CSV table of C-alpha atoms in Angstrom, one decimal:
chain,number,residue,atom,x,y,z
A,158,UNK,CA,-23.0,3.7,0.8
A,159,UNK,CA,-22.2,6.0,-2.2
A,160,UNK,CA,-18.7,6.0,-3.8
A,161,UNK,CA,-17.3,3.2,-5.4
A,162,UNK,CA,-15.1,0.5,-4.5
A,163,UNK,CA,-12.5,-2.3,-5.7
A,164,UNK,CA,-15.7,-3.7,-6.6
A,165,UNK,CA,-16.6,-1.5,-10.3
A,166,UNK,CA,-13.1,-1.1,-10.7
A,167,UNK,CA,-11.6,-3.4,-13.9
A,168,UNK,CA,-8.2,-5.0,-13.0
A,169,UNK,CA,-4.5,-4.2,-14.5
A,170,UNK,CA,-4.8,-0.8,-14.6
A,171,UNK,CA,-2.8,1.7,-13.0
A,172,UNK,CA,-3.7,3.1,-10.0
A,173,UNK,CA,-2.9,6.1,-7.0
A,174,UNK,CA,-3.9,4.6,-4.0
A,175,UNK,CA,-4.1,6.4,-0.7
A,176,UNK,CA,-2.5,4.5,2.4
A,177,UNK,CA,-2.0,5.7,6.4
A,178,UNK,CA,1.0,3.8,7.8
A,179,UNK,CA,1.3,6.5,10.0
A,180,UNK,CA,3.3,4.6,13.2
A,181,UNK,CA,5.2,4.5,16.3
A,182,UNK,CA,8.4,5.0,15.6
A,183,UNK,CA,10.8,4.2,18.7
A,184,UNK,CA,14.7,5.4,18.5
A,185,UNK,CA,14.2,6.0,14.4
A,186,UNK,CA,12.8,1.9,13.9
A,187,UNK,CA,9.3,2.4,12.0
A,188,UNK,CA,6.9,-0.1,14.6
A,189,UNK,CA,5.5,-2.4,12.7
A,190,UNK,CA,1.3,-2.5,13.6
A,191,UNK,CA,-1.7,-3.2,12.9
A,192,UNK,CA,-2.7,-1.1,10.2
A,193,UNK,CA,0.3,-2.2,7.8
A,194,UNK,CA,-2.1,-5.6,8.0
A,195,UNK,CA,-4.8,-4.1,7.5
A,196,UNK,CA,-3.6,-1.9,4.6
A,197,UNK,CA,-1.4,-5.3,3.5
A,198,UNK,CA,-5.1,-7.0,2.4
A,199,UNK,CA,-5.8,-4.9,0.0
A,200,UNK,CA,-2.7,-4.5,-2.0
A,201,UNK,CA,-2.0,-8.2,-1.6
A,202,UNK,CA,-5.4,-7.8,-4.3
A,203,UNK,CA,-4.4,-5.5,-6.6
A,204,UNK,CA,-1.7,-7.5,-7.6
A,205,UNK,CA,-3.1,-10.4,-8.0
A,206,UNK,CA,-6.0,-7.3,-10.5
A,207,UNK,CA,-2.7,-7.2,-12.2
A,208,UNK,CA,-2.7,-3.6,-11.3
A,209,UNK,CA,0.8,-1.5,-10.6
A,210,UNK,CA,0.8,0.9,-7.5
A,211,UNK,CA,2.0,3.8,-6.3
A,212,UNK,CA,1.3,4.1,-2.5
A,213,UNK,CA,1.1,6.8,-1.0
A,214,UNK,CA,1.2,7.6,3.0
A,215,UNK,CA,2.1,10.0,6.1
A,216,UNK,CA,4.4,9.5,8.8
A,217,UNK,CA,4.6,12.2,11.4
A,218,UNK,CA,4.8,15.0,11.2
A,219,UNK,CA,6.8,18.3,10.4
A,220,UNK,CA,8.7,19.7,13.6
A,221,UNK,CA,8.4,16.4,15.2
A,222,UNK,CA,11.1,13.6,15.5
A,223,UNK,CA,8.8,11.1,13.6
A,224,UNK,CA,8.4,12.9,10.7
A,225,UNK,CA,10.4,10.2,8.4
A,226,UNK,CA,10.9,9.1,5.2
A,227,UNK,CA,9.0,6.4,3.8
A,228,UNK,CA,11.6,3.8,2.5
A,229,UNK,CA,11.1,1.7,5.8
A,230,UNK,CA,7.4,1.9,5.7
A,231,UNK,CA,7.8,0.3,2.2
A,232,UNK,CA,10.3,-2.4,3.5
A,233,UNK,CA,7.7,-3.7,6.8
A,234,UNK,CA,5.0,-3.6,3.2
A,235,UNK,CA,7.1,-6.0,1.4
A,236,UNK,CA,6.9,-8.2,4.1
A,237,UNK,CA,3.1,-8.2,4.3
A,238,UNK,CA,2.2,-8.7,1.2
A,239,UNK,CA,5.3,-11.6,0.5
A,240,UNK,CA,6.5,-9.1,-2.9
A,241,UNK,CA,9.0,-6.7,-3.9
A,242,UNK,CA,7.9,-3.1,-2.6
A,243,UNK,CA,9.9,-0.6,-3.8
A,244,UNK,CA,10.3,2.9,-2.3
A,245,UNK,CA,11.5,6.7,-4.1
A,246,UNK,CA,12.7,9.7,-1.7
A,247,UNK,CA,10.7,12.1,-4.1
A,248,UNK,CA,6.6,13.1,-4.1
A,249,UNK,CA,5.8,14.3,-7.4
A,250,UNK,CA,9.1,15.5,-8.9
A,251,UNK,CA,11.6,14.1,-11.6
A,252,UNK,CA,12.6,11.6,-9.3
A,253,UNK,CA,8.7,10.4,-8.9
A,254,UNK,CA,7.6,10.7,-12.4
A,255,UNK,CA,10.4,8.4,-14.6
A,256,UNK,CA,10.0,6.2,-11.6
A,257,UNK,CA,6.6,6.2,-11.7
A,258,UNK,CA,6.8,5.8,-15.8
A,259,UNK,CA,8.5,2.1,-15.5
A,260,UNK,CA,5.6,0.9,-13.1
A,261,UNK,CA,3.8,-2.5,-15.3
A,262,UNK,CA,1.1,-4.8,-13.3
A,263,UNK,CA,1.9,-5.9,-10.8
A,264,UNK,CA,3.9,-3.6,-9.4
A,265,UNK,CA,4.5,-1.2,-6.5
A,266,UNK,CA,6.3,1.3,-5.8
A,267,UNK,CA,6.4,4.0,-1.9
A,268,UNK,CA,6.4,7.9,-2.8
A,269,UNK,CA,8.1,9.8,0.0
A,270,UNK,CA,5.7,11.2,2.9
A,271,UNK,CA,3.0,13.0,1.6
A,272,UNK,CA,3.4,15.7,4.2
A,273,UNK,CA,7.1,16.3,2.4
A,274,UNK,CA,5.5,17.7,-0.6
A,275,UNK,CA,4.4,21.3,-1.5
A,276,UNK,CA,0.3,21.5,-1.8
A,277,UNK,CA,-0.6,18.4,0.6
A,278,UNK,CA,-1.0,20.4,3.6
A,279,UNK,CA,-3.4,22.7,5.5
A,280,UNK,CA,-6.2,21.4,6.1
A,281,UNK,CA,-8.4,23.3,2.2
A,282,UNK,CA,-11.2,22.2,0.6
A,283,UNK,CA,-11.0,19.7,-3.2
A,284,UNK,CA,-11.5,22.1,-5.0
A,285,UNK,CA,-8.9,24.1,-3.1
A,286,UNK,CA,-6.7,20.9,-2.9
A,287,UNK,CA,-8.0,19.7,-6.2
A,288,UNK,CA,-5.9,22.7,-8.3
A,289,UNK,CA,-1.4,22.5,-5.8
A,290,UNK,CA,0.6,21.1,-8.2
A,291,UNK,CA,0.5,17.8,-6.1
A,292,UNK,CA,-2.7,16.8,-7.6
A,293,UNK,CA,-2.9,18.3,-10.7
A,294,UNK,CA,1.6,16.7,-11.2
A,295,UNK,CA,0.0,13.0,-10.8
A,296,UNK,CA,-3.2,12.4,-10.8
A,297,UNK,CA,-2.2,12.3,-15.3
A,298,UNK,CA,-0.2,9.2,-14.5
A,299,UNK,CA,-3.6,7.0,-13.5
A,300,UNK,CA,-6.1,5.5,-14.5
A,301,UNK,CA,-7.5,5.7,-10.2
A,302,UNK,CA,-7.2,6.5,-8.0
A,303,UNK,CA,-8.1,5.1,-4.4
A,304,UNK,CA,-8.8,6.0,-1.5
A,305,UNK,CA,-7.8,4.3,1.6
A,306,UNK,CA,-6.6,5.8,4.7
A,307,UNK,CA,-9.9,5.7,7.3
A,308,UNK,CA,-8.4,6.4,9.8
A,309,UNK,CA,-6.9,10.2,8.1
A,310,UNK,CA,-10.2,10.8,6.5
A,311,UNK,CA,-10.7,13.1,8.9
A,312,UNK,CA,-8.1,15.2,7.1
A,313,UNK,CA,-8.3,17.7,4.2
A,314,UNK,CA,-5.5,16.9,2.6
A,315,UNK,CA,-4.8,17.2,-1.1
A,316,UNK,CA,-3.8,13.2,-1.2
A,317,UNK,CA,-7.3,12.8,0.4
A,318,UNK,CA,-9.8,15.8,-1.0
A,319,UNK,CA,-8.0,16.9,-3.8
A,320,UNK,CA,-7.4,13.8,-6.4
A,321,UNK,CA,-11.1,12.3,-6.6
A,322,UNK,CA,-12.3,15.4,-8.2
A,323,UNK,CA,-9.3,15.4,-11.4
A,324,UNK,CA,-9.9,11.3,-11.4
A,325,UNK,CA,-11.8,8.4,-11.0
A,326,UNK,CA,-11.9,7.5,-7.6
A,327,UNK,CA,-13.2,4.2,-5.5
A,328,UNK,CA,-12.8,2.7,-1.8
A,329,UNK,CA,-10.2,0.8,-1.3
A,330,UNK,CA,-11.2,-2.5,1.4
A,331,UNK,CA,-10.3,-0.5,4.2
A,332,UNK,CA,-11.8,2.6,4.2
A,333,UNK,CA,-14.8,0.2,2.8
A,334,UNK,CA,-14.7,-1.5,6.3
A,335,UNK,CA,-13.9,0.3,8.5
A,336,UNK,CA,-17.0,2.5,7.5
A,337,UNK,CA,-20.2,0.3,7.1
A,338,UNK,CA,-18.7,-1.4,10.8
A,339,UNK,CA,-18.9,2.6,11.9
A,340,UNK,CA,-21.9,4.2,11.0
A,341,UNK,CA,-23.3,0.3,11.9
A,342,UNK,CA,-25.1,2.7,14.8
A,343,UNK,CA,-27.1,4.9,13.0
A,344,UNK,CA,-28.1,2.4,9.9
A,345,UNK,CA,-27.9,-0.9,11.9
A,346,UNK,CA,-31.4,-2.4,13.9
A,347,UNK,CA,-30.9,-4.5,16.0
A,348,UNK,CA,-33.1,-6.8,18.1
A,349,UNK,CA,-32.1,-6.5,21.3
A,350,UNK,CA,-29.6,-4.1,23.9
A,351,UNK,CA,-27.7,-2.3,21.9
A,352,UNK,CA,-24.5,-0.7,24.2
A,353,UNK,CA,-21.6,0.9,24.8
A,354,UNK,CA,-18.4,1.0,26.7
A,355,UNK,CA,-16.5,4.4,26.8
A,356,UNK,CA,-13.8,5.9,28.2
A,357,UNK,CA,-10.1,7.2,27.4
A,358,UNK,CA,-9.0,10.7,28.7
A,359,UNK,CA,-11.4,12.8,26.3
A,360,UNK,CA,-14.6,13.7,28.3
A,361,UNK,CA,-15.6,15.4,25.4
A,362,UNK,CA,-15.6,13.5,22.8
A,363,UNK,CA,-17.5,11.3,24.9
A,364,UNK,CA,-20.2,13.8,25.6
A,365,UNK,CA,-20.4,14.2,22.0
A,366,UNK,CA,-20.8,10.8,21.2
A,367,UNK,CA,-23.9,10.6,23.8
A,368,UNK,CA,-25.2,13.2,22.6
A,369,UNK,CA,-25.3,12.0,19.4
A,370,UNK,CA,-26.2,8.5,19.4
A,371,UNK,CA,-28.1,8.5,22.5
A,372,UNK,CA,-31.6,7.7,20.8
A,373,UNK,CA,-29.5,4.5,19.5
A,374,UNK,CA,-28.3,3.2,22.9
A,375,UNK,CA,-30.2,2.0,26.0
A,376,UNK,CA,-27.3,2.0,28.2
A,377,UNK,CA,-23.2,3.8,28.3
A,378,UNK,CA,-21.3,1.9,30.5
A,379,UNK,CA,-18.6,4.3,31.0
A,380,UNK,CA,-14.7,4.3,32.8
A,381,UNK,CA,-11.5,6.3,32.3
A,382,UNK,CA,-11.9,10.4,33.1
A,383,UNK,CA,-15.2,11.2,31.6
A,384,UNK,CA,-16.9,8.1,34.0
A,385,UNK,CA,-14.5,9.9,36.6
A,386,UNK,CA,-16.3,13.5,35.7
A,387,UNK,CA,-19.4,12.1,35.3
A,388,UNK,CA,-18.6,10.8,38.7
A,389,UNK,CA,-17.5,14.0,40.2
A,390,UNK,CA,-21.2,15.3,38.7
A,391,UNK,CA,-22.7,12.8,40.6
A,392,UNK,CA,-21.5,14.9,44.2
A,393,UNK,CA,-18.5,12.2,44.8
A,394,UNK,CA,-15.2,12.9,45.8
A,395,UNK,CA,-13.8,11.9,42.3
A,396,UNK,CA,-12.3,13.5,39.3
A,397,UNK,CA,-9.7,15.8,40.3
A,398,UNK,CA,-6.3,16.3,39.4
A,399,UNK,CA,-3.4,14.7,41.9
A,400,UNK,CA,-0.6,16.8,42.2
A,401,UNK,CA,0.9,18.2,38.7
A,402,UNK,CA,-1.4,16.7,36.6
A,403,UNK,CA,-4.4,18.7,34.8
A,404,UNK,CA,-6.3,16.0,33.5
A,405,UNK,CA,-9.5,16.7,35.4
A,406,UNK,CA,-9.8,20.4,36.6
A,407,UNK,CA,-9.8,21.6,32.5
A,408,UNK,CA,-12.4,19.3,30.9
A,409,UNK,CA,-14.6,19.7,34.1
A,410,UNK,CA,-14.7,23.4,33.8
A,411,UNK,CA,-15.0,22.6,30.2
A,412,UNK,CA,-18.1,19.3,30.2
A,413,UNK,CA,-19.3,20.1,33.7
A,414,UNK,CA,-22.4,21.7,32.6
A,415,UNK,CA,-23.4,19.6,29.6
A,416,UNK,CA,-22.6,15.8,31.8
A,417,UNK,CA,-25.5,17.6,34.3
A,418,UNK,CA,-27.7,18.4,32.0
A,419,UNK,CA,-27.1,14.6,30.8
A,420,UNK,CA,-27.0,13.3,33.5
A,421,UNK,CA,-30.6,14.7,33.8
A,422,UNK,CA,-32.2,14.2,30.2
A,423,UNK,CA,-30.6,10.4,30.0
A,424,UNK,CA,-29.9,9.2,33.1
A,425,UNK,CA,-31.2,6.5,32.6
A,426,UNK,CA,-28.7,5.5,30.5
A,427,UNK,CA,-25.8,6.1,31.8
A,428,UNK,CA,-24.3,3.3,34.0
A,429,UNK,CA,-21.3,4.4,36.2
A,430,UNK,CA,-18.2,2.6,38.3
A,431,UNK,CA,-19.6,2.0,42.5
A,432,UNK,CA,-16.0,1.3,42.8
A,433,UNK,CA,-12.4,1.7,41.0
A,434,UNK,CA,-9.6,0.8,41.4
A,435,UNK,CA,-5.5,2.4,41.9
A,436,UNK,CA,-1.6,2.2,43.2
A,437,UNK,CA,-0.6,2.5,46.4
A,438,UNK,CA,2.4,1.0,47.6
A,439,UNK,CA,2.4,-0.1,44.1
A,440,UNK,CA,-0.3,-2.1,44.2
A,441,UNK,CA,-2.9,-1.9,42.7
A,442,UNK,CA,-6.2,-1.1,45.4
A,443,UNK,CA,-10.4,-0.6,45.8
A,444,UNK,CA,-12.5,1.3,46.5
A,445,UNK,CA,-16.5,1.4,47.0
A,446,UNK,CA,-17.3,5.3,46.0
A,447,UNK,CA,-20.0,5.3,48.9
A,448,UNK,CA,-16.9,5.2,50.1
A,449,UNK,CA,-14.1,8.0,49.2
A,450,UNK,CA,-13.7,10.2,51.3
A,451,UNK,CA,-11.0,12.6,50.4
A,452,UNK,CA,-10.7,14.6,46.6
A,453,UNK,CA,-8.2,13.7,44.4
A,454,UNK,CA,-8.1,10.1,44.5
A,455,UNK,CA,-5.9,8.5,41.6
A,456,UNK,CA,-7.8,6.8,40.2
A,457,UNK,CA,-7.0,3.8,37.0
A,458,UNK,CA,-9.4,1.4,36.5
A,459,UNK,CA,-12.6,0.6,37.9
A,460,UNK,CA,-13.3,-2.0,40.5
A,461,UNK,CA,-13.8,-5.2,40.2
A,462,UNK,CA,-17.3,-5.0,41.4
A,463,UNK,CA,-18.0,-2.5,38.4
A,464,UNK,CA,-15.9,-4.7,35.9
A,465,UNK,CA,-18.5,-8.1,36.6
A,466,UNK,CA,-21.4,-5.6,36.4
A,467,UNK,CA,-20.3,-4.2,33.0
A,468,UNK,CA,-19.0,-7.7,31.6
A,469,UNK,CA,-22.6,-9.4,32.4
A,470,UNK,CA,-23.8,-6.2,30.6
A,471,UNK,CA,-21.9,-6.9,27.5
A,472,UNK,CA,-23.1,-10.6,27.3
A,473,UNK,CA,-26.7,-9.6,27.4
A,474,UNK,CA,-26.6,-7.6,24.8
A,475,UNK,CA,-27.4,-7.6,21.2
A,476,UNK,CA,-24.6,-5.0,20.2
A,477,UNK,CA,-22.2,-4.1,22.1
A,478,UNK,CA,-19.6,-0.9,20.5
A,479,UNK,CA,-16.2,0.3,23.0
A,480,UNK,CA,-15.1,3.5,22.2
A,481,UNK,CA,-11.8,4.6,24.5
A,482,UNK,CA,-10.2,2.0,28.0
A,483,UNK,CA,-11.7,2.2,31.1
A,484,UNK,CA,-8.9,1.4,32.9
A,485,UNK,CA,-4.3,1.9,32.0
A,486,UNK,CA,-4.7,-1.5,30.7
A,487,UNK,CA,-1.2,-0.5,29.3
A,488,UNK,CA,-0.3,-2.2,33.5
A,489,UNK,CA,-1.5,-5.2,34.0
A,490,UNK,CA,-2.9,-4.2,37.3
A,491,UNK,CA,-5.3,-1.9,35.9
A,492,UNK,CA,-7.0,-3.7,33.3
A,493,UNK,CA,-9.4,-5.2,34.9
A,494,UNK,CA,-12.2,-3.6,33.5
A,495,UNK,CA,-11.3,-3.0,30.0
A,496,UNK,CA,-10.2,-6.4,29.0
A,497,UNK,CA,-13.1,-8.3,31.5
A,498,UNK,CA,-15.6,-6.2,28.8
A,499,UNK,CA,-13.4,-7.0,25.9
A,500,UNK,CA,-13.6,-11.0,26.2
A,501,UNK,CA,-17.9,-10.9,27.5
A,502,UNK,CA,-18.3,-9.4,24.3
A,503,UNK,CA,-16.1,-12.1,23.0
A,504,UNK,CA,-17.7,-15.3,24.4
A,505,UNK,CA,-20.9,-14.0,23.2
A,506,UNK,CA,-22.5,-13.7,20.1
A,507,UNK,CA,-23.1,-10.6,19.7
A,508,UNK,CA,-22.3,-7.6,16.8
A,509,UNK,CA,-19.0,-6.2,18.2
A,510,UNK,CA,-17.5,-2.9,17.2
A,511,UNK,CA,-14.0,-2.4,19.2
A,512,UNK,CA,-12.3,1.6,18.8
A,513,UNK,CA,-10.7,4.4,19.3
A,514,UNK,CA,-7.6,5.2,19.5
A,515,UNK,CA,-5.4,2.1,21.8
A,516,UNK,CA,-7.9,0.3,22.8
A,517,UNK,CA,-7.7,-2.2,20.3
A,518,UNK,CA,-4.1,-3.4,21.3
A,519,UNK,CA,-5.3,-4.9,24.9
A,520,UNK,CA,-7.2,-7.6,22.6
A,521,UNK,CA,-3.8,-8.7,21.4
A,522,UNK,CA,-2.3,-7.8,24.3
A,523,UNK,CA,-4.6,-10.0,26.7
A,524,UNK,CA,-4.6,-13.3,24.3
A,525,UNK,CA,-8.1,-12.3,22.3
A,526,UNK,CA,-8.4,-12.4,19.0
A,527,UNK,CA,-9.1,-9.8,16.5
A,528,UNK,CA,-11.2,-12.4,15.1
A,529,UNK,CA,-13.8,-13.0,17.9
A,530,UNK,CA,-15.0,-9.0,17.0
A,531,UNK,CA,-17.0,-8.2,14.3
A,532,UNK,CA,-14.2,-5.4,13.7
A,533,UNK,CA,-12.1,-3.9,15.5
A,534,UNK,CA,-11.5,-0.4,14.1
A,535,UNK,CA,-7.6,1.3,12.7
A,536,UNK,CA,-9.4,4.6,13.4
A,537,UNK,CA,-8.7,7.1,16.0
A,538,UNK,CA,-10.2,10.6,15.0
A,539,UNK,CA,-12.4,9.3,12.5
A,540,UNK,CA,-14.0,6.6,14.6
A,541,UNK,CA,-14.8,9.5,17.2
A,542,UNK,CA,-16.1,11.4,14.1
A,543,UNK,CA,-17.6,8.7,13.2
A,544,UNK,CA,-19.2,8.1,16.1
A,545,UNK,CA,-20.3,12.2,17.1
A,546,UNK,CA,-22.5,12.4,13.3
A,547,UNK,CA,-19.4,14.4,11.8
A,548,UNK,CA,-18.5,14.6,8.0
A,549,UNK,CA,-15.7,13.1,7.0
A,550,UNK,CA,-13.3,15.0,4.3
A,551,UNK,CA,-12.0,11.4,2.6
A,552,UNK,CA,-14.8,10.4,2.9
A,553,UNK,CA,-17.2,12.8,1.2
A,554,UNK,CA,-14.9,13.6,-1.3
A,555,UNK,CA,-15.4,9.5,-2.9
A,556,UNK,CA,-19.5,10.0,-2.3
A,557,UNK,CA,-19.2,13.7,-4.2
A,558,UNK,CA,-16.8,13.6,-6.7
A,559,UNK,CA,-18.5,9.6,-8.0
């Protein structure tokens, strides 16, 4: 790690902090989630250390229904830290500057949605973003900049890459722990087997991970759409669209050649389902892949035998990484694969990292504790970028301008 952290920052200063509080919105109401809890831990530390804090964050994209003010986010943060968190409906204009000027040690102010600010978008080089009025106006008001938004670190937006060019910059606790855990595959040495369970809806992500870290992983346990496309490549009539859906055909056309290459070059590292589950009259039905005869079976999960086999492999591993769900775990009938593997990991003493979009939700949804895992990532796109070896713009800005 080559960036500075909060351990390198003297107490009691005025700091500009970037969080990622982007959250689901239902009927106009921002939903509390683990992102608030994680960033609240960083914020509580800053309050305890008498920092005067201004928070930058975003919500949604311009034009989308979830593109909202951050007033609700300030209220949710306030509940988490049990302290007043104010909000100003301005990002770097006169109203924002007046509110920033009033900050004293222990105060917290949430600035308006960064994506409402001129200069935040689009993605450009840090030096370009550093010249925006947004950065040039806010930077002189603070002693230091803290980036805690690991889950947004793959974006080269002004609030993520511009400030480190012109200010002393530090990684917050979420940034620090996410970076350490998500780069562990490449940087840690393990004595025993290293396993990765992979699923989800994006086959390209799975292929990219296998391609980048294949030399570090002993066994890839596949499910989700990628798992079905690998079964299709092995000659089974699985991994085809049903009705009007377009989940498989396009991804197959884009990826079948590299899938076939992976099976040829790394076939001994790829484990696919021996049975699958699908819905029939609203119930879970299972079939051995050898017995599937017709194309277009709507597979919703790996089968029970596969789930138990994957769980056994996880229990025997020294380290297990999870990226994406093995099935549609949101429906309890099709949670068997995902939950079986997660519970096996939770019951063992292996090193474990769980991430990739919404997969981590299955942990609390099915009565497990996050404490049973070494790290549960709140990052989606950034987690994938880390696993595939792509640089994260926000991390590189902290490194390059330290």
